[in-house]
Amino acid sequence: MPGNEWEKIRHILVVQDLQGQRTIPLQEATYSIGRHTSNAIVLHSRSVSRQHAILLRVTLPETDQCSFRIIDGNFKGQGSTNGLLVNGTRCFSHNLRHGDVINFGSHQAQAKYYAISNISEKAFFASADVEDLSTFLSELSQPVNPFQTLVVDPEFEGASETALARLASFPELIPNPIIETDLEGRVTYINPAASVKFPDLRELGKQHPILKDILNIAENPKINPFVREVTVGHAVYEQSVHNLPESDLIRTYIIRDVTEQKQAEAELHQRDRLLQAVAEAANWLVVEMNYDTAIEKALAVVGEAAQADRAYLFKNHPHPITGKRAVSLQFEWYGSDLQPSIQDWQNQLYQSTELSRWYSVLSSGKSINELRRKLPVAERELLERQGIQSLLLVPLGLEDQFWGYLGLADCTQERYWSRHEESTLLTMAASISGAWQRQQVEEKIRYQALHDLLTGLPNRLLFNELLAKALANASRSQESLAVMFLDLDRFKVINDTLGHTLGDRLLQSVAQRLRDCLRSGDTVSRWGGDEFTILLPHISYIEEVTQAACRILKALEEVFHLDGHELYVSASLGIALLDHHSPDAEALIKHADAALYHAKDEGRNNYQFYTTSLSGKTPELLTLEKSLRYALEKQELKVYYQPRVNILTGQITGMEALLRWQHPEMGIVAPSIFIPIAEETGLIIPIGEWVLRTACMQNRAWQEAGLPPVQMAVNLSPKQFRQPTLLELVSAILAETGLAPEFLELEITESTAIEDIDFTRSVLENLQQMGVDIAIDDFGTGHSSLSRLQLLPLHNLKIDGSFIKALTTDSKVAHIVKAIVTLGRSLGLRLTAEGVEKQEELDFLKSINCQDVQGFLFHKPLSAEKATEILQGEKNTLLCNIEYR
């Protein structure tokens, strides 16, 4: 590449269409041209095709220069409708020359191509804003330095139709640098990306880091191709090298820039060193009986880990003569090539100009992290006498009293001490201060390590611990769980506009609202900044997760009143469910994060599930969706039945129909996985109809067999409930199966019921007139109330199992359940408690006159055969006293 920017060839396209003229500096490797807005260059004329032409950058042989070739049609090879004319001649493709005029179908849309040199980069980009390009270029020219135009040999290799495939192939277009050399190290080919990335590559040749030693390594490679890391300046790249002896060349390309990765690895390594140092220092403070020796060893460990020159412990005391506040260096560690400085730091008065600011900052509990040259004059002179260029000090506190400080110093270079180093020193300070009251300090450190100091929420470390425990519990209980990633949409604007103090208070208020709208047993943590993670364990139905997401979004919609400001924020939520796509903690967090960004792409203030909302579905998910489409006809779907039991008599009063999928290869597929797929694809409509018909047929069969009559409960999904033919469908199935309407109960969730209360009331009133009972499922997990639900014609209220699980451990929950039962019965509703698993839960429900219960204490979901046996047993014995279960 030319060493002087004036020698570069600049490429400009001046476009004229029905909306006027505009100038486009050509920088990219390819441009699509056409009428559709997705094109890189949009032409406003009906004579132009949606994708009319392609503009392709072509590298000139044996040079670092390039020209442009225009090709009729789109990337798939489909030609334009009205053709392409260059200088009045119709053509399929053409190597552009300076001054060429291009017509796109008619004179309504045309362009003129310029290829010029002797123009600065600044002027090149400024050309896009001028109206008269020719005049603009003329004004920049000088008689002694006239403009040069690029002359392209029409016979050069790139001009042939045969070479078109290569020119449009990935070496020319790929953003990865690609270089080819012969077996003597001479450069034979450089793609445009390499020319831009390494402008001095041709000039340096084999001395360039990318090509250095490449011949020696390639001669006897153990692996061909092989990958190595190469450093160019401050950047580190991953480089792949192919030795192609049959072609007498070596091809190399840059896989990726790993500079940030290397920096992150170095930071992680340093953090690990510091964490290990903290642990080792704390160990010395615990096991070493001699306090002085323990402090010296602890300082040495931390000083070496932080790669400092000196580590200090200063202690406050009254001045031996004046009695005023003073400080002395009590312990010191220093590098092998330094001398002790402890005598220079004795009896320093805090009221002196050198230390007065230090006292003010440190006694308030803050740290000092400074470069010597940026300090006030007196402090700078003090450190200069000690040869210190950078200093980090943290206070030592004991029972809220400031009694000294710890310090790290660098005497060889300026350095900004990292937050990890500051955190290490602060931890050391806490350990030293609490040597005589170890238990209290250890609890404090543990809390600070696991909680966010601003909001009091668990931090990511504690969240990961709780997630690991929840995963183990889910595995044992065969339940699912969900992880949410939440990001505040407008927080940065508020923080930047009104300041960090108000931003911190807003984060605290947000944290409180998140706590208030979650279930008992759920966890919300602050992940960092304005990001929060939420753990929802014990998930049985997908509606539980969607209800929680809706509660969170609604809670944040209400205005925040802070310091006279009315602040509004919203949130984006990404959700990952425990399934075979997200089987562990790492995958759950990663997928929830991915879903969060998809939620942002969808316009923010919404939630998205990883398994259903990501634009690029995984092959496994697509396979599952395809299998579900044929599950009905292949008879893979089954209806199970869970009995509903009268709490006093022990008799079975009803059955709830539950859908199960027995896949021939994957086994039992959890409803939390396939129900969202069915809902998203619309398959829930035919599947739901099949479940309703099957359940009604089974209930009718039980009646015809002379078994005790029971009511059959069938869940309706949100999409089922809102289908316009629901009433006709229910009526037709009842007539078809011969089941009387009073033996059918339809269940809808709380959130479905209140989404459009007028629509819900209309549908439910029609179902009631038909004689069908209506139940609200999972009551308590939404954000409605009985006062709103009493507007609806309801018969049964099912209390969500999450409340039942907390009955015996949370007195507040017990009061809530009692209130629901009392108010529900006063409204004439039948109360059913879900998820009853313990005798203590049953005893409490019996004491508050709850009527019916469901749960593993009585029966798990049963196949039709097992359910028939249970009902037959009821008929034969008529003895279902719970005390004998």
XYZ file of N, CA and C in Angstrom, residues 229-375:
441
model
N -0.609 -18.204 17.990
C -0.923 -16.833 18.387
C 0.220 -15.928 17.971
N -0.130 -14.770 17.443
C 0.890 -13.838 16.980
C 0.530 -12.445 17.494
N 1.551 -11.711 17.918
C 1.348 -10.363 18.463
C 1.792 -9.329 17.428
N 0.904 -8.405 17.124
C 1.203 -7.295 16.220
C 0.932 -6.011 16.997
N 2.006 -5.316 17.349
C 1.843 -4.133 18.196
C 1.296 -4.546 19.552
N 0.166 -3.958 19.939
C -0.457 -4.297 21.210
C -1.569 -5.327 21.048
N -1.794 -5.789 19.820
C -2.883 -6.719 19.562
C -2.349 -8.143 19.448
N -3.200 -9.091 19.842
C -2.860 -10.509 19.750
C -3.907 -11.186 18.877
N -3.435 -11.962 17.891
C -4.334 -12.622 16.959
C -4.126 -14.128 16.986
N -5.194 -14.840 16.645
C -5.114 -16.285 16.445
C -4.975 -16.507 14.946
N -3.867 -17.149 14.542
C -3.512 -17.261 13.130
C -3.475 -18.731 12.709
N -4.141 -19.038 11.596
C -4.115 -20.385 11.038
C -3.176 -20.396 9.824
N -2.289 -21.395 9.760
C -1.289 -21.477 8.686
C -1.463 -22.814 7.965
N -1.606 -22.749 6.622
C -1.718 -23.942 5.787
C -0.496 -24.025 4.881
N 0.203 -25.128 4.956
C 1.322 -25.376 4.041
C 0.786 -26.168 2.857
N 0.839 -25.577 1.645
C 0.320 -26.215 0.442
C 1.467 -26.442 -0.548
N 2.309 -27.442 -0.277
C 3.485 -27.655 -1.124
C 3.127 -27.975 -2.571
N 1.966 -28.630 -2.787
C 1.592 -28.959 -4.162
C 1.292 -27.714 -4.977
N 0.969 -26.600 -4.288
C 0.714 -25.341 -4.988
C 1.864 -24.363 -4.823
N 2.936 -24.796 -4.161
C 4.105 -23.936 -3.921
C 3.718 -22.652 -3.187
N 2.863 -22.778 -2.217
C 2.491 -21.581 -1.467
C 2.112 -21.947 -0.037
N 2.144 -20.920 0.789
C 1.689 -21.022 2.182
C 0.549 -20.021 2.349
N -0.570 -20.509 2.813
C -1.726 -19.637 3.006
C -1.967 -19.468 4.510
N -2.170 -18.250 4.931
C -2.439 -17.979 6.338
C -3.599 -17.010 6.443
N -4.392 -17.196 7.466
C -5.474 -16.238 7.704
C -5.671 -16.043 9.201
N -6.175 -14.864 9.512
C -6.398 -14.496 10.911
C -7.787 -14.987 11.320
N -7.795 -15.884 12.293
C -9.067 -16.438 12.743
C -9.845 -15.403 13.551
N -9.159 -14.802 14.517
C -9.859 -13.823 15.356
C -8.851 -13.007 16.154
N -9.318 -11.858 16.618
C -8.549 -10.989 17.492
C -8.786 -11.436 18.926
N -7.750 -11.911 19.587
C -7.901 -12.441 20.950
C -7.282 -11.488 21.979
N -7.095 -10.226 21.599
C -6.466 -9.271 22.515
C -7.266 -9.129 23.803
N -8.573 -8.880 23.651
C -9.392 -8.697 24.841
C -9.439 -9.969 25.674
N -9.468 -11.112 24.989
C -9.477 -12.385 25.716
C -8.215 -12.540 26.545
N -7.064 -12.197 25.936
C -5.794 -12.310 26.660
C -5.762 -11.349 27.852
N -6.271 -10.131 27.608
C -6.317 -9.169 28.704
C -7.232 -9.666 29.823
N -8.386 -10.240 29.402
C -9.310 -10.764 30.405
C -8.689 -11.930 31.164
N -7.948 -12.788 30.431
C -7.285 -13.908 31.094
C -6.249 -13.413 32.095
N -5.521 -12.354 31.699
C -4.523 -11.800 32.611
C -5.191 -11.215 33.853
N -6.337 -10.524 33.612
C -7.050 -9.956 34.749
C -7.606 -11.052 35.658
N -8.140 -12.108 35.032
C -8.655 -13.220 35.824
C -7.541 -13.906 36.602
N -6.382 -14.046 35.929
C -5.245 -14.667 36.605
C -4.814 -13.817 37.811
N -4.761 -12.493 37.603
C -4.388 -11.604 38.694
C -5.432 -11.646 39.807
N -6.723 -11.701 39.408
C -7.774 -11.781 40.419
C -7.625 -13.069 41.230
N -7.334 -14.179 40.512
C -7.160 -15.451 41.219
C -5.972 -15.393 42.173
N -4.883 -14.733 41.717
C -3.713 -14.573 42.584
C -4.096 -13.797 43.844
N -4.892 -12.748 43.655
C -5.288 -11.925 44.791
C -6.229 -12.681 45.727
N -7.170 -13.422 45.122
C -8.074 -14.200 45.953
C -7.316 -15.255 46.752
N -6.348 -15.878 46.093
C -5.534 -16.872 46.792
C -4.715 -16.206 47.899
N -4.229 -14.998 47.610
C -3.443 -14.275 48.611
C -4.294 -13.922 49.832
N -5.535 -13.494 49.567
C -6.430 -13.173 50.681
C -6.644 -14.404 51.548
N -6.874 -15.540 50.879
C -7.109 -16.767 51.632
C -5.872 -17.158 52.444
N -4.685 -17.047 51.808
C -3.457 -17.429 52.499
C -3.172 -16.479 53.660
N -3.403 -15.179 53.420
C -3.169 -14.206 54.488
C -4.133 -14.433 55.651
N -5.401 -14.702 55.312
C -6.377 -14.969 56.365
C -5.989 -16.218 57.150
N -5.441 -17.188 56.436
C -5.017 -18.412 57.106
C -3.895 -18.129 58.112
N -2.942 -17.270 57.701
C -1.871 -16.898 58.628
C -2.445 -16.225 59.868
N -3.450 -15.364 59.648
C -4.038 -14.653 60.773
C -4.794 -15.583 61.714
N -5.207 -16.746 61.178
C -5.936 -17.699 62.009
C -4.981 -18.647 62.727
N -4.025 -19.205 61.970
C -3.215 -20.300 62.535
C -1.970 -19.805 63.264
N -1.463 -18.604 62.908
C -0.235 -18.119 63.537
C -0.555 -17.514 64.909
N 0.051 -18.088 65.923
C -0.235 -17.639 67.288
C 0.374 -16.268 67.575
N 1.521 -15.969 66.971
C 2.177 -14.677 67.179
C 1.554 -13.644 66.239
N 0.898 -12.657 66.810
C 0.159 -11.681 66.016
C 1.083 -10.919 65.069
N 2.255 -10.487 65.567
C 3.182 -9.716 64.735
C 3.643 -10.537 63.536
N 3.998 -11.794 63.791
C 4.438 -12.675 62.703
C 3.317 -12.885 61.691
N 2.091 -13.058 62.190
C 0.949 -13.262 61.293
C 0.757 -12.050 60.380
N 0.856 -10.832 60.942
C 0.683 -9.621 60.139
C 1.785 -9.518 59.092
N 3.026 -9.780 59.474
C 4.147 -9.690 58.527
C 3.974 -10.665 57.375
N 3.578 -11.900 57.701
C 3.397 -12.889 56.638
C 2.207 -12.533 55.758
N 1.137 -12.037 56.365
C -0.043 -11.641 55.589
C 0.296 -10.491 54.638
N 1.059 -9.497 55.113
C 1.460 -8.383 54.248
C 2.332 -8.874 53.098
N 3.246 -9.811 53.388
C 4.123 -10.336 52.345
C 3.316 -11.048 51.262
N 2.346 -11.849 51.675
C 1.527 -12.593 50.710
C 0.765 -11.632 49.804
N 0.131 -10.616 50.379
C -0.663 -9.679 49.589
C 0.231 -8.790 48.734
N 1.346 -8.323 49.276
C 2.259 -7.471 48.507
C 2.787 -8.185 47.278
N 3.174 -9.456 47.432
C 3.682 -10.216 46.285
C 2.585 -10.488 45.267
N 1.391 -10.842 45.739
C 0.291 -11.130 44.820
C -0.107 -9.900 44.025
N -0.082 -8.724 44.656
C -0.438 -7.481 43.971
C 0.718 -6.922 43.155
N 1.891 -7.589 43.222
C 3.099 -7.145 42.520
C 3.438 -5.703 42.886
N 3.288 -5.423 44.183
C 3.630 -4.096 44.699
C 5.096 -4.090 45.141
N 5.631 -2.881 45.375
C 6.993 -2.760 45.900
C 6.998 -2.729 47.420
N 5.927 -2.190 48.002
C 5.842 -2.122 49.455
C 4.396 -2.379 49.886
N 4.265 -2.982 51.074
C 2.965 -3.147 51.717
C 3.096 -2.666 53.157
N 2.105 -1.884 53.599
C 2.210 -1.218 54.898
C 1.018 -1.544 55.794
N 1.241 -1.440 57.104
C 0.168 -1.328 58.086
C 0.507 -0.161 59.006
N -0.290 0.891 58.935
C -0.128 2.067 59.783
C -1.135 2.002 60.930
N -0.690 2.464 62.114
C -1.565 2.460 63.282
C -1.656 3.854 63.884
N -2.883 4.260 64.198
C -3.106 5.567 64.828
C -2.719 5.526 66.312
N -2.296 6.668 66.813
C -1.956 6.763 68.231
C -1.779 8.247 68.587
N -1.818 8.586 69.863
C -1.523 9.972 70.258
C -0.033 10.257 70.058
N 0.288 11.477 69.662
C 1.695 11.842 69.486
C 2.381 11.792 70.861
N 3.579 11.181 70.946
C 4.225 11.011 72.254
C 4.532 12.324 72.967
N 4.605 13.436 72.272
C 4.941 14.725 72.907
C 3.704 15.606 73.040
N 3.015 15.821 71.947
C 1.882 16.761 71.959
C 0.567 16.090 72.318
N 0.474 14.798 72.160
C -0.773 14.092 72.447
C -1.811 14.216 71.348
N -1.458 14.909 70.265
C -2.416 15.057 69.162
C -2.452 13.770 68.323
N -3.481 13.720 67.469
C -3.638 12.520 66.644
C -2.433 12.351 65.720
N -1.844 11.146 65.750
C -0.683 10.858 64.906
C -0.800 9.425 64.390
N 0.091 9.088 63.476
C 0.101 7.752 62.887
C 1.551 7.329 62.680
N 1.802 6.017 62.857
C 3.142 5.473 62.642
C 3.049 4.174 61.855
N 4.092 3.922 61.073
C 4.177 2.664 60.343
C 4.583 1.568 61.327
N 3.712 0.556 61.467
C 3.970 -0.492 62.442
C 4.569 -1.742 61.804
N 4.075 -2.100 60.596
C 4.585 -3.271 59.881
C 4.824 -2.885 58.425
N 5.875 -3.484 57.844
C 6.196 -3.166 56.451
C 6.777 -4.404 55.765
N 6.311 -4.621 54.523
C 6.941 -5.588 53.631
C 7.454 -4.828 52.420
N 8.643 -5.199 51.888
C 9.194 -4.489 50.722
C 9.954 -5.475 49.850
N 10.116 -5.086 48.589
C 10.799 -5.930 47.621
C 12.271 -6.113 47.952
N 12.887 -7.117 47.317
C 14.265 -7.507 47.666
C 15.293 -6.427 47.353
N 15.008 -5.562 46.387
C 15.983 -4.539 46.006
C 15.729 -3.198 46.705
N 14.857 -3.177 47.700
C 14.535 -1.937 48.415
C 15.018 -2.011 49.869
N 15.058 -0.860 50.485
C 15.464 -0.751 51.885
C 14.251 -0.445 52.754
N 14.263 -0.812 54.036
C 13.125 -0.506 54.903
C 12.938 1.002 55.055
N 11.676 1.394 55.220
C 11.369 2.828 55.376
C 10.596 3.091 56.661
N 10.560 2.124 57.562
C 9.720 2.236 58.739
C 10.100 3.433 59.625
N 11.403 3.767 59.653
C 11.838 4.893 60.482
C 11.376 6.236 59.939
N 11.074 6.284 58.633
C 10.655 7.546 58.014
C 9.165 7.843 58.236
N 8.446 6.884 58.794
C 7.000 7.049 58.925
C 6.562 7.010 60.389
N 7.351 7.506 61.266
C 7.005 7.457 62.679
C 6.473 8.815 63.162
N 5.414 8.727 63.993
C 4.856 9.908 64.682
C 4.486 11.034 63.716
N 3.812 10.654 62.610
C 3.354 11.663 61.642
C 2.031 12.257 62.131
N 1.971 13.584 62.224
C 0.765 14.247 62.711
C -0.295 14.331 61.605
N -1.530 13.955 61.960
C -2.617 14.024 60.982
C -2.984 15.461 60.618
N -2.682 16.415 61.531
C -3.045 17.793 61.236
C -2.065 18.459 60.271
N -0.980 17.772 59.910
C -0.023 18.337 58.963
C -0.652 18.405 57.578
N -0.097 19.274 56.738
C -0.647 19.432 55.385
C -0.489 18.159 54.558
N 0.540 17.351 54.912
C 0.744 16.117 54.156
C -0.355 15.087 54.433
N -0.859 15.040 55.673
C -1.752 13.944 56.064
C -3.167 14.378 56.421
N -3.480 15.644 56.410
C -4.811 16.084 56.842
C -5.909 15.528 55.918
N -5.663 15.546 54.620
C -6.663 15.020 53.683
C -6.795 13.506 53.838
N -5.659 12.830 54.063
C -5.695 11.381 54.252
C -6.613 11.036 55.415
N -6.467 11.756 56.497
C -7.295 11.466 57.670
C -8.779 11.668 57.356
N -9.075 12.763 56.678
C -10.470 13.064 56.350
C -11.084 11.955 55.498
N -10.347 11.505 54.498
C -10.873 10.476 53.590
C -10.962 9.130 54.291
N -9.857 8.704 54.907
C -9.802 7.369 55.497
C -10.722 7.228 56.704
N -10.820 8.257 57.518
C -11.689 8.172 58.701
C -13.156 8.106 58.311
N -13.482 8.555 57.112
C -14.860 8.444 56.629
C -15.136 7.078 56.001
N -14.117 6.223 56.000
C -14.296 4.862 55.502
C -13.982 4.686 54.037
N -13.461 5.722 53.394
C -13.150 5.632 51.969
C -11.679 5.272 51.757
N -11.368 4.876 50.534
C -10.001 4.501 50.181
C -9.311 5.640 49.447
N -7.985 5.571 49.398
C -7.177 6.518 48.612
C -6.455 5.707 47.554
N -6.705 6.035 46.295
C -6.115 5.322 45.156
C -5.569 6.388 44.216
N -4.262 6.714 44.333
C -3.736 7.923 43.691
C -2.406 7.680 42.977
N -2.182 8.509 41.939
C -0.851 8.655 41.352
C -0.172 9.844 42.023
N 1.124 9.719 42.303
C 1.838 10.788 43.012
C 1.721 12.127 42.299
N 1.877 12.124 40.985
C 1.907 13.396 40.256
C 0.563 14.122 40.264
N -0.518 13.444 40.649
C -1.829 14.078 40.673
C -2.234 14.542 42.073
N -1.363 14.336 43.042
C -1.681 14.708 44.419
C -1.390 16.187 44.669
